[in-house]
Structures are given as structure tokens and as C-alpha cells.
Coordinates of C-alpha atoms in Angstrom, one line a residue:
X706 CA 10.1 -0.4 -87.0
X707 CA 13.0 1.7 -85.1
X708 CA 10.3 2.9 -82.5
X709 CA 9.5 -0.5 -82.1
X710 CA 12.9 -1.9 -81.8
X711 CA 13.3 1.5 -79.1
X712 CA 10.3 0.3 -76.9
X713 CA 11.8 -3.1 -76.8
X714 CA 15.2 -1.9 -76.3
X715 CA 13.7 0.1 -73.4
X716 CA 11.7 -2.5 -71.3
X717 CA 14.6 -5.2 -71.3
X718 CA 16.7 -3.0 -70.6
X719 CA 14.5 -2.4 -67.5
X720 CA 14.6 -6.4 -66.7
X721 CA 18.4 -5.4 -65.6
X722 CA 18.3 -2.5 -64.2
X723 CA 19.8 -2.6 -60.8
X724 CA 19.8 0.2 -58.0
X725 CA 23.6 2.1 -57.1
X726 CA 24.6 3.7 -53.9
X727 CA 23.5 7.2 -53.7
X728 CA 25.7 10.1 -53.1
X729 CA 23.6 12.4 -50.2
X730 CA 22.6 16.0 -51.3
X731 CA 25.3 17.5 -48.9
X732 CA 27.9 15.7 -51.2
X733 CA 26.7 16.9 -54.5
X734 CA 23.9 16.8 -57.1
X735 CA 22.1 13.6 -57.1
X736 CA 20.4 13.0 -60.2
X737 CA 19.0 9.6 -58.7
X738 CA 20.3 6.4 -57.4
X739 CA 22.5 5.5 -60.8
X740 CA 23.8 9.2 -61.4
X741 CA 25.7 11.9 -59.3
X742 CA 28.0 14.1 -59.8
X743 CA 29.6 17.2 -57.8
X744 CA 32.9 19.2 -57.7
X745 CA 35.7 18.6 -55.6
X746 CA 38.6 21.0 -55.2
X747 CA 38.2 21.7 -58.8
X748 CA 37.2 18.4 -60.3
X749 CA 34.0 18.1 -61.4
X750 CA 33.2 14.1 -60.3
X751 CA 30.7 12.2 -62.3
X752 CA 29.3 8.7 -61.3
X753 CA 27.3 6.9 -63.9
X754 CA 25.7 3.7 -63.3
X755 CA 29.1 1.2 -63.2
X756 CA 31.2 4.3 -64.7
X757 CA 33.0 7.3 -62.8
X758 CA 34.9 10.4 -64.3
X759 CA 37.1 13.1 -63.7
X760 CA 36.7 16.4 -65.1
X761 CA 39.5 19.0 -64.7
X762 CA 38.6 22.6 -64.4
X763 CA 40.2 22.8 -68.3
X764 CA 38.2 20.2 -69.2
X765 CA 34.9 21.5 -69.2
X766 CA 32.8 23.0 -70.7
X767 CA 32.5 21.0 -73.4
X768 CA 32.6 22.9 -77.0
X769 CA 32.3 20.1 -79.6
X770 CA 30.3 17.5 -78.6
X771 CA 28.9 13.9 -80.2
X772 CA 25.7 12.4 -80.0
X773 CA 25.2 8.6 -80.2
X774 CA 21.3 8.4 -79.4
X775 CA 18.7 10.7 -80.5
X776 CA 17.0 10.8 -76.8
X777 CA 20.1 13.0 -75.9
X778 CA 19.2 15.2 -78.2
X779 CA 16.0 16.0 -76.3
X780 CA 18.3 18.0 -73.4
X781 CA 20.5 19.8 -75.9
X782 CA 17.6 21.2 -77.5
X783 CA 16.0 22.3 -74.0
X784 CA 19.1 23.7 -73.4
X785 CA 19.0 25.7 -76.4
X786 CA 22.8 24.4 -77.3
X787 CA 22.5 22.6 -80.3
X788 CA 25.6 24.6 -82.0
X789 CA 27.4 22.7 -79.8
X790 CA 27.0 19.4 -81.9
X791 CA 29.4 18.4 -84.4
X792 CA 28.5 15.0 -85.1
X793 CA 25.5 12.6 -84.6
X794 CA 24.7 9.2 -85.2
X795 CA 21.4 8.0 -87.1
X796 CA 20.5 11.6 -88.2
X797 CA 17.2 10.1 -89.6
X798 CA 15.6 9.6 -86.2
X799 CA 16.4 13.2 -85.0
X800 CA 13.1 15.2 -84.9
X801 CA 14.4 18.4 -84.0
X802 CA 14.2 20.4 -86.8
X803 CA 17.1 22.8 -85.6
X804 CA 19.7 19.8 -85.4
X805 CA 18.3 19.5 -88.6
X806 CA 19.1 22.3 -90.4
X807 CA 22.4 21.6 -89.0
X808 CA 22.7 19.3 -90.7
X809 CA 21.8 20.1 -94.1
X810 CA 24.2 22.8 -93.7
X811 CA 27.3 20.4 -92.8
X812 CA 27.5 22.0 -89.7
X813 CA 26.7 18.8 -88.1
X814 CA 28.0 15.8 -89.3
X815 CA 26.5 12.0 -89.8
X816 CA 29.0 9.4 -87.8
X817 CA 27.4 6.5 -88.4
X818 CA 24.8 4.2 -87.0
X819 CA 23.4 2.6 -84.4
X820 CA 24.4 -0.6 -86.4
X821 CA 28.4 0.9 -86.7
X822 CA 30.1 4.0 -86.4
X823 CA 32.4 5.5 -88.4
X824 CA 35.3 5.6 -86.0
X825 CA 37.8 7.3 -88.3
X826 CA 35.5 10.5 -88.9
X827 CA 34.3 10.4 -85.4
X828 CA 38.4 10.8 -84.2
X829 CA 38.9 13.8 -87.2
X830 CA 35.9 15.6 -85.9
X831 CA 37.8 16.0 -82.1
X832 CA 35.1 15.8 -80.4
X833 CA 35.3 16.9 -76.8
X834 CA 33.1 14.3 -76.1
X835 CA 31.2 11.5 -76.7
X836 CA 27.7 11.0 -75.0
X837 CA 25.8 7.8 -75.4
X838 CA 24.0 4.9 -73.8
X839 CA 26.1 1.7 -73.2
X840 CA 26.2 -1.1 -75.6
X841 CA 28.8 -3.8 -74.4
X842 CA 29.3 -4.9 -78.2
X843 CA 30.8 -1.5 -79.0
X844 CA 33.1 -1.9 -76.5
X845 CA 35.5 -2.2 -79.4
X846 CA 34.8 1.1 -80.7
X847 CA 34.8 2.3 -77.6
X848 CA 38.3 1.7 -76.8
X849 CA 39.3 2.9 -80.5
X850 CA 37.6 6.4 -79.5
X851 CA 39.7 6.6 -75.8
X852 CA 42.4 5.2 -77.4
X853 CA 42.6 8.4 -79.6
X854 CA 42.0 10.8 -76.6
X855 CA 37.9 11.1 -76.9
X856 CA 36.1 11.4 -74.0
X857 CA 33.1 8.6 -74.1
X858 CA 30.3 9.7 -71.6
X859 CA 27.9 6.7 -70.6
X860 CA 24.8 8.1 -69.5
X861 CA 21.6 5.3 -69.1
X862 CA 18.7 7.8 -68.4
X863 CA 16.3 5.7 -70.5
X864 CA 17.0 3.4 -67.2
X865 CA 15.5 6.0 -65.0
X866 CA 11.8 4.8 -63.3
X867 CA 10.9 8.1 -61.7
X868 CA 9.7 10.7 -64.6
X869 CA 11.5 14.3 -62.8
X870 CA 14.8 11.9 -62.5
X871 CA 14.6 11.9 -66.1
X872 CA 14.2 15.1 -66.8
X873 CA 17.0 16.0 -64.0
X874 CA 19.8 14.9 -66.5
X875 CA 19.2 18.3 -67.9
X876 CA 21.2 19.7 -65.4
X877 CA 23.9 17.4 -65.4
X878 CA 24.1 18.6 -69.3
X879 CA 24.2 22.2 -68.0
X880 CA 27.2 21.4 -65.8
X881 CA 29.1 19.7 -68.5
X882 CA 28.3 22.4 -70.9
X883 CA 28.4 25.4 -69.0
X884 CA 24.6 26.1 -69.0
X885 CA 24.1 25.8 -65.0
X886 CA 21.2 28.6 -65.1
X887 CA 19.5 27.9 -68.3
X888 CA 19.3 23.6 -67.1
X889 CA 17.9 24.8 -63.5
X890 CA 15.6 27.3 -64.8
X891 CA 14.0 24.8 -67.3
X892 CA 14.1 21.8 -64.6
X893 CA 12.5 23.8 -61.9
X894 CA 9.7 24.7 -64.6
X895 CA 9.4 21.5 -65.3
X896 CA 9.1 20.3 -62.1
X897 CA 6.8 22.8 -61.2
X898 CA 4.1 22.1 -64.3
X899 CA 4.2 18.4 -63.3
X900 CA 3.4 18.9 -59.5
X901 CA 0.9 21.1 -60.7
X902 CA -0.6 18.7 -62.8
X903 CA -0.3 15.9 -60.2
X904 CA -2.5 18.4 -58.0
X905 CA -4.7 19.2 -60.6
X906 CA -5.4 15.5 -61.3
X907 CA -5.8 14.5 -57.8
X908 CA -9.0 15.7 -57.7
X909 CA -10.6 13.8 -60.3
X910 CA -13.8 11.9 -58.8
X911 CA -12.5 8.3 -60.8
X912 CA -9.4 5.9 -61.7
X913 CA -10.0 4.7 -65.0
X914 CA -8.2 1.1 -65.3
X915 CA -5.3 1.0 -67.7
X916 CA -3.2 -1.3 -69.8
X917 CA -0.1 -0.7 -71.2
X918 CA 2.7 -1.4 -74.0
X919 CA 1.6 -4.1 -76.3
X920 CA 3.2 -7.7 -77.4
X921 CA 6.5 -8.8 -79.4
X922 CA 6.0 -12.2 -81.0
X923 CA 4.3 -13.9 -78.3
X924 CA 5.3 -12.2 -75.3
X925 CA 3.7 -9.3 -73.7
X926 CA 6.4 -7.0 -71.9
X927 CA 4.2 -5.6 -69.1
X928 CA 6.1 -2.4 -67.0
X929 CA 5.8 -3.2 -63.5
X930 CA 4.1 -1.1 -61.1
X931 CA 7.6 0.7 -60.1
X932 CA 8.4 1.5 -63.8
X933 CA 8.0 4.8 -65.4
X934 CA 5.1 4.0 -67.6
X935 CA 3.8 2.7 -64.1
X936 CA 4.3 5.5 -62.3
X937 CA 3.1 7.9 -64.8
X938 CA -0.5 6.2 -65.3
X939 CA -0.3 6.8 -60.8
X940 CA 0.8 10.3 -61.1
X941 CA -2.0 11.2 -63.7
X942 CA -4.7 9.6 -61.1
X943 CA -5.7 6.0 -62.6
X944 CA -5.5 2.3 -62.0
X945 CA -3.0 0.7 -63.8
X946 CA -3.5 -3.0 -64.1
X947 CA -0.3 -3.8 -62.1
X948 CA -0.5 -0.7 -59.6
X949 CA 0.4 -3.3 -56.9
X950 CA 3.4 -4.8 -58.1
X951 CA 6.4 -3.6 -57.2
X952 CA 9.3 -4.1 -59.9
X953 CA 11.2 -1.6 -61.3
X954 CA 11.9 -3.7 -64.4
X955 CA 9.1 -5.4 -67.3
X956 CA 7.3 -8.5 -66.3
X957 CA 7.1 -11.2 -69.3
X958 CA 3.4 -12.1 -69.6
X959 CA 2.2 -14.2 -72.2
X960 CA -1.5 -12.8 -73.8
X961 CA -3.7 -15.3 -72.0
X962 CA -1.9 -13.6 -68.4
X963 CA -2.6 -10.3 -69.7
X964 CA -5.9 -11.2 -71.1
X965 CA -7.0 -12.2 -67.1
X966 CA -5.8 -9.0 -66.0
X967 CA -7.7 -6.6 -68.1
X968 CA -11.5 -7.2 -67.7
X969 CA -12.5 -3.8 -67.2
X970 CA -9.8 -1.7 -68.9
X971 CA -11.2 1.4 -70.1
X972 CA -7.8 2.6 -72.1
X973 CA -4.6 0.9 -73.2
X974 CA -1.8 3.1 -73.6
X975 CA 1.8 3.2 -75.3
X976 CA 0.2 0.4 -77.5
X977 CA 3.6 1.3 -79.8
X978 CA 3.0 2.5 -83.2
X979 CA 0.6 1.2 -84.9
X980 CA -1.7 3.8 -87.7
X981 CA -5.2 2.2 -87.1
X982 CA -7.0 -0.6 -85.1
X983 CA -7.2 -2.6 -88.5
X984 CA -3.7 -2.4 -88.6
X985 CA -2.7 -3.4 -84.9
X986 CA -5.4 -6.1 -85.5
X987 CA -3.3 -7.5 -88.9
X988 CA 0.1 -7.4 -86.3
X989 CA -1.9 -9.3 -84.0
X990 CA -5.3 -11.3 -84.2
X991 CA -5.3 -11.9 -80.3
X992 CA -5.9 -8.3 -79.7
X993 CA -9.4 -8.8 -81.0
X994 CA -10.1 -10.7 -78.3
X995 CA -9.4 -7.9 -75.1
X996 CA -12.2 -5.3 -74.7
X997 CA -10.7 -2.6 -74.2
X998 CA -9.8 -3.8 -78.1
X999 CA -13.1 -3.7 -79.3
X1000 CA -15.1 -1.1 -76.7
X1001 CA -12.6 1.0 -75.1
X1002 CA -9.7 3.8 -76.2
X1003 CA -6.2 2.7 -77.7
X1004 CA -3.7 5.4 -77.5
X1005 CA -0.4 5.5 -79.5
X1006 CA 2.6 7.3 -79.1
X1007 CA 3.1 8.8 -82.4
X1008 CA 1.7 12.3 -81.7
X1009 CA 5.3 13.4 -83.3
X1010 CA 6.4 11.9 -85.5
X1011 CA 8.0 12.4 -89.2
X1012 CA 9.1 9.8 -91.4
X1013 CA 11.7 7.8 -88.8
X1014 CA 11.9 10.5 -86.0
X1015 CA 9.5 10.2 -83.2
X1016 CA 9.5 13.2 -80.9
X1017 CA 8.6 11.0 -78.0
X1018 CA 11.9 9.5 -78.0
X1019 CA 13.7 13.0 -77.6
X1020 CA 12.3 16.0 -76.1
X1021 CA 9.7 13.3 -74.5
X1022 CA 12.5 12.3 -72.3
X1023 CA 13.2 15.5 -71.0
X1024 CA 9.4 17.3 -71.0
X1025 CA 7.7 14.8 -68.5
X1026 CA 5.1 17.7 -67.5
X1027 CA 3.8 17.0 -71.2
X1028 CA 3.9 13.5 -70.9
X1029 CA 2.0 13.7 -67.8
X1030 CA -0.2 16.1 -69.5
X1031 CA -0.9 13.8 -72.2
X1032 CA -1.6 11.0 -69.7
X1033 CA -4.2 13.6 -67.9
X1034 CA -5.9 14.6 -71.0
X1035 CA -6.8 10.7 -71.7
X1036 CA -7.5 9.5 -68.0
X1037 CA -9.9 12.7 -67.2
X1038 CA -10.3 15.2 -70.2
X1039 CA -12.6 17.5 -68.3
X1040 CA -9.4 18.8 -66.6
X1041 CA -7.7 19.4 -68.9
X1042 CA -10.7 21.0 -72.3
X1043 CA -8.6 23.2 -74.3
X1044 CA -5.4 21.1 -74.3
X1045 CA -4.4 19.0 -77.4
X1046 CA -2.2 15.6 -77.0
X1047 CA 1.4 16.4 -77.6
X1048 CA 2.6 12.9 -78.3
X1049 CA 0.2 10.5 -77.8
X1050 CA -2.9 10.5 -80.3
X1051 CA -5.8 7.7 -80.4
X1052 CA -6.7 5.1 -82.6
X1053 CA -9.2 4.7 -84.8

């Protein structure tokens, strides 16, 4: 239900997402239009969607840091700095099995959930600082938490429409924690893998048509052709059903609009997480009724998972090569023979 209540989360949270002025490469590190940061005469600067910070030289790196949303967790772990975590919140969606062990062995502590924190432990820990997504009815808590001296780092990369501008927070991570090399490395091998990929793909001889995400009550939350589900069906060389549009944001369809656009669909992807077709079907009788229901391929995004955690949610946000990967291995399998789906598996 949580990875449902994520997806959900994520696409209406795309209906809003607006574009900010960008800072120009000669200025500093431009993560993409809502994120930049760079140094000036010793203060690292950091713009975050509506949010700005200072950061004195004494300031940073950060050693003791908190965690309000598993996908964060995803670029610690890259970054091979999960000691650095004192406190999280919602341990039981975590997949790593490092942060984990952590813990288990009260190295790590539980603060909470994404429901309410416990503000009181949260200020004994000291944190350095705080990174989460903003939730304007927390602004309470918020305050408590600056109030006390905390550092509270807003950072919306589940916003992000571009896959490698995802995966580019990494290095914004490495500046705040003192992990420069070790973010670029793993970004530039990143980056490298999915233009790879992208070139591998290219030379595939057809565009299967795709669908995408799947309904909530009645309405179908369709990512336009500019969002990152969007632009990752493109990048992996097939036809997604709104490949012309051009929002950045989810389109509200109902299933009979949805239903006119996919004659012809060979494979419906992110279709959330249901464990068989049976299944989906009992959620939703209507789906009976599409053919790529009944004679084409259903994939799911629960490749990793374990009991709440889902892996996509985490390291998924930082490894787009994989994702892309996964994508490839669907759309044209004959690229890609020895290579099992990392988070995505199919229906049955």
C-alpha cells in the first residue's frame, strides 16, 4: 500500500511542478532547473526549488545526518556513507540492508514517521542536518527543528523529469558530505552506462507501443510525454502512448480516455504493484477490458522488494542506467540476452 501511496504521491506532485531560473555552469554546479549550488568566497550556496542556503566553511561536511524519506537513502548508499546516519524516519521502507544493520545495532536510530516525527529525539540526536522532501503540513515541526538549531535541507528530486538530473543529486550529496570524488566518479559512471545504453538501443529495428502507471479509484494518472516515466520509455527506443504531449506533470484521464489510446499497446509498464494479473484484475474489473490486459506484457515494479521496502524507491532514484536497462530488456530483449530485470519483473 506505501508503494502505492509513493506512486501517487509522485505523479501529483508532478501536476505542480513548476520550472526555476537556472544558475549557468560558469556560476556553479547546476543540478537542473530547480537545484544549484556553488561556492562563493567560502560559502557553499545552495538553491533548492523556493529554498536557498548558506553553508559556512565550518559548516560542512556534514557528520551526523537525518533522513526523512527512504529515496535519499538511495545516494548515501552510492556514496558508500551510510555511517554518517544517525536517525531515519520509516525504517521499515529502507531496503538497504547496510542502513539496516545499522539499525539493529542502535547505531541508527528510528525518528518517527512519515505520519509524525518524534521531534524531541530528533533535537537529542544533534543532527547536523536534516534532509527531506517538503511537506507544507510539517511546517510545524519544521520550525520546532530550526528553532533548536537543526539544519532542515529541502531537496524535491522525486520532482526531477530528466533521469541523469536525478541521479545528479549525488553530487550535491558529495559536496555536503565531503565525498566530491567518490559522487563524480559514480555519476560520470552512470552517466556513461546510460548513454551507452541509449546508443545501444537506438539501433533496435521497432518501437513497441507502451502504456504506463495504472488507475486510483477512477482516475488514471497518465505521465505526460515530458515526464520521467515518459522520457525513459523514449530513451529505451519505444512509442509511448503520449510521446507527443508535452507536460512535464500527470494528465488525469479517466479509463474510457485511456482505453482510446491504447489499441495496439504491446506492454504496459509501472502498472504499480500488483502480485498477478488475477490480482490487478480483482483491484480493477476495467483492466479486463484493454488488450494489452488480456494479450500483451504487464510489468511491475517490484523486482526489489522485501516486506515494505521497495528498492525502486531508493537506489532506483539514483541508478537510472538500470532503470533504463530494465526498460531495454522489456522493449527489445535481443539487446540486451544475458541480463536479468533489476527492478521491474512481469506479470503473470
Amino acid at each position: 500500500m506505501k508503494q502505492r501511496i509513493l506512486l501517487l504521491f509522485t505523479v501529483i506532485a508532478l501536476i505542480s511542478c513548476k520550472r526555476e531560473q537556472k544558475i549557468s555552469s560558469t556560476d556553479g554546479s547546476s543540478i537542473s532547473n530547480r537545484t544549484q549550488y556553488k561556492e562563493n568566497n567560502g560559502v557553499l550556496e545552495l538553491k533548492s526549488g523556493n529554498f536557498t542556503y548558506q553553508f559556512k566553511s565550518n559548516q560542512t561536511p556534514f557528520k551526523k545526518i537525518i533522513l526523512l524519506n527512504a529515496s535519499m537513502a538511495g545516494y548515501i548508499s552510492e556514496l558508500g556513507a551510510e555511517n554518517l546516519i544517525i536517525g531515519v524516519s520509516s525504517p521499515e521502507y529502507i531496503y538497504s540492508e547496510k542502513i539496516q544493520s545499522l539499525l539493529k545495532e542502535g547505531k541508527i536510530q528510528n525518528v518517527g514517521s512519515d505520519q509524525k516525527y518524534d521531534i524531541e529525539k530528533i533535537i537529542s540526536l544533534k543532527p547536523d542536518a536534516i534532509f527531506t522532501n517538503y511537506i507544507a503540513s510539517f511546517d510545524n515541526a519544521y520550525q520546532l527543528l530550526k528553532n533548536n538549531g537543526i539544519q532542515v535541507i529541502f531537496l524535491d528530486e522525486y520532482m526531477e523529469q530528466k533521469p541523469l538530473e536525478k541521479t545528479a543529486y549525488i553530487k550535491l550529496f558529495g559536496e555536503l558530505l565531503g565525498k566530491q570524488k567518490q559522487a563524480a566518479d559514480k555519476y560520470q559512471e552512470i552517466e556513461k552506462n546510460y548513454n551507452s545504453l541509449k546508443q545501444l538501443v537506438s539501433k533496435a529495428k521497432q518501437r513497441p507501443a507502451v502504456l504506463a502507471n495504472e488507475m486510483y479509484g477512477d482516475v488514471w494518472y497518465l505521465p505526460g510525454g515530458k515526464t520521467s516515466v515518459a522520457n525513459y520509455i523514449s530513451d529505451a527506443n519505444a512509442a509511448y502512448i503520449l510521446k507527443d504531449n508535452t507536460e512535464e506533470k500527470a494528465l488525469t484521464m479517466s479509463f474510457e480516455e485511456v482505453y482510446a489510446k491504447s489499441s495496439g499497446v504491446q506492454y504496459w509498464v509501472n502498472a504499480g504493484n500488483h502480485t498477478s494479473k488475477k490480482e490487478m484484475l480483482g483491484m480493477n474489473t476495467f483492466y479486463g477490458k484493454l488488450d494489452v490486459f488480456n494479450k500483451g506484457h504487464i510489468y511491475v515494479i517490484t523486482g526489489k522488494g522485501k516486506q515494505k521496502a521497495n528498492d525502486f524507491f531508493e537506489s532506483g532514484v539514483v541508478r537510472a542506467d538500470l532503470i533504463l536497462k530494465d526498460y531495454i530488456k522489456i522493449f527489445h530483449p535481443e539487446l540486451l540476452p544475458d541480463y536479468q530485470l533489476t527492478y521491474m519483473k512481469e506479470l503473470q
